[in-house]
Amino acid sequence: MQLKINGALLELVQGDVTLQQVDAIVNAANQALAGGSGVDGAIHRRGGSRIMLETDCLYPQGCATGSAVVSGAGDLSANYVFHAVGPRWSGGNNAEAELLASAYQQCLSLACETNCRSIAFPSLSTGAYCFPLFQAASIALTTTMSFLQKRGAPELVRFVLFNRQVLEEFERALGNVQQLIEP
């Protein structure tokens, strides 16, 4: 599924984010930037040890929830990895929505700051951090569409979703978000 927004392209695809031919790949990182399972583990396995060595050196204090930091991409085909720390779901009353939106916003800003023309996102916070999938998809897409409407960049924002269920929830959320944004 594709959507043009202010000259930029937003895409939803099913696949492996580590295999994307883009300028930046987003990692669903933890606060310690210590590697983990899921997307984080896959990025570190495929990207090699240079990514962890670089983040350890550049960010010894880690990264705050709702923020993102940049490293090289090691053996990945991308130029950069943006390590985004989404919130753990704890019922929705601890600014989880705002923190998740901020993580996406920070990555999009980093893409512009590093002159990336393309970026690939996984679904942040919906795995081990248990954020409800449809709500997370709505936040991700609303944040991204708003950013693209204002900036028109990066040229390509691709959400690479691990399985059919996640892709379908993002497609459903995109339909709802479009109705809210477009008259």
Coordinates of C-alpha atoms in Angstrom, one line a residue, residues 1-89:
M1 CA 0.0 0.0 0.0
Q2 CA 1.3 3.4 -1.0
L3 CA 0.3 7.0 -0.3
K4 CA 1.8 10.3 -1.7
I5 CA 2.0 13.1 0.8
N6 CA 3.5 16.5 -0.2
G7 CA 5.7 14.9 -2.8
A8 CA 6.9 12.1 -0.5
L9 CA 5.9 8.4 -0.6
L10 CA 4.6 6.5 2.4
E11 CA 4.6 2.7 2.0
L12 CA 3.4 -0.2 4.0
V13 CA 5.0 -3.6 3.2
Q14 CA 5.5 -6.9 4.8
G15 CA 9.1 -8.1 5.2
D16 CA 12.3 -7.9 7.0
V17 CA 13.4 -4.4 7.9
T18 CA 17.1 -5.4 7.9
L19 CA 17.0 -6.2 4.2
Q20 CA 15.7 -2.9 3.0
Q21 CA 17.6 -0.8 0.5
V22 CA 17.2 2.5 2.2
D23 CA 19.4 5.2 3.6
A24 CA 18.3 4.6 7.3
I25 CA 16.8 1.6 9.1
V26 CA 15.1 2.2 12.4
N27 CA 15.9 -0.1 15.3
A28 CA 13.4 -0.8 18.0
A29 CA 16.0 -0.3 20.7
N30 CA 16.0 -0.4 24.5
Q31 CA 17.1 2.4 26.7
A32 CA 20.5 0.9 27.3
L33 CA 21.1 0.4 23.6
A34 CA 22.3 -3.1 24.7
G35 CA 20.8 -5.2 21.9
G36 CA 17.9 -7.5 22.5
S37 CA 15.4 -9.7 20.8
G38 CA 13.1 -9.1 17.9
V39 CA 14.0 -6.3 15.5
D40 CA 16.8 -5.1 17.8
G41 CA 18.4 -8.6 17.8
A42 CA 18.0 -9.0 14.0
I43 CA 19.6 -5.6 13.3
H44 CA 22.6 -6.4 15.5
R45 CA 23.0 -10.0 14.1
R46 CA 22.8 -8.9 10.4
G47 CA 24.6 -5.6 10.9
G48 CA 27.5 -7.0 12.9
S49 CA 29.4 -5.9 16.0
R50 CA 30.4 -2.4 14.7
I51 CA 26.9 -1.1 15.4
M52 CA 27.1 -2.1 19.1
L53 CA 30.7 -0.8 19.4
E54 CA 29.7 2.5 18.0
T55 CA 26.6 3.0 20.2
D56 CA 28.6 2.0 23.3
C57 CA 31.2 4.6 22.4
L58 CA 28.9 7.4 21.3
Y59 CA 26.0 6.9 23.8
P60 CA 27.4 5.4 27.0
Q61 CA 24.3 6.6 28.9
G62 CA 21.9 5.0 26.4
C63 CA 18.9 6.7 25.0
A64 CA 15.8 8.1 26.7
T65 CA 12.3 6.6 26.0
G66 CA 10.7 8.7 23.2
S67 CA 14.0 9.6 21.7
A68 CA 16.4 8.2 19.0
V69 CA 20.1 8.3 18.3
V70 CA 22.1 7.5 15.1
S71 CA 24.9 5.1 14.4
G72 CA 26.5 3.6 11.3
A73 CA 24.8 0.6 9.9
G74 CA 27.7 -1.9 10.0
D75 CA 27.2 -4.7 7.5
L76 CA 23.6 -3.6 6.6
S77 CA 23.0 -2.0 3.2
A78 CA 21.7 1.2 4.8
N79 CA 24.0 4.1 5.7
Y80 CA 22.5 4.6 9.2
V81 CA 20.6 2.9 12.0
F82 CA 18.4 5.1 14.0
H83 CA 18.0 3.5 17.4
A84 CA 14.5 4.6 18.6
V85 CA 13.3 3.8 22.1
G86 CA 9.5 3.4 22.3
P87 CA 7.6 3.1 25.5
R88 CA 6.5 0.0 27.3
W89 CA 2.7 -0.2 27.5

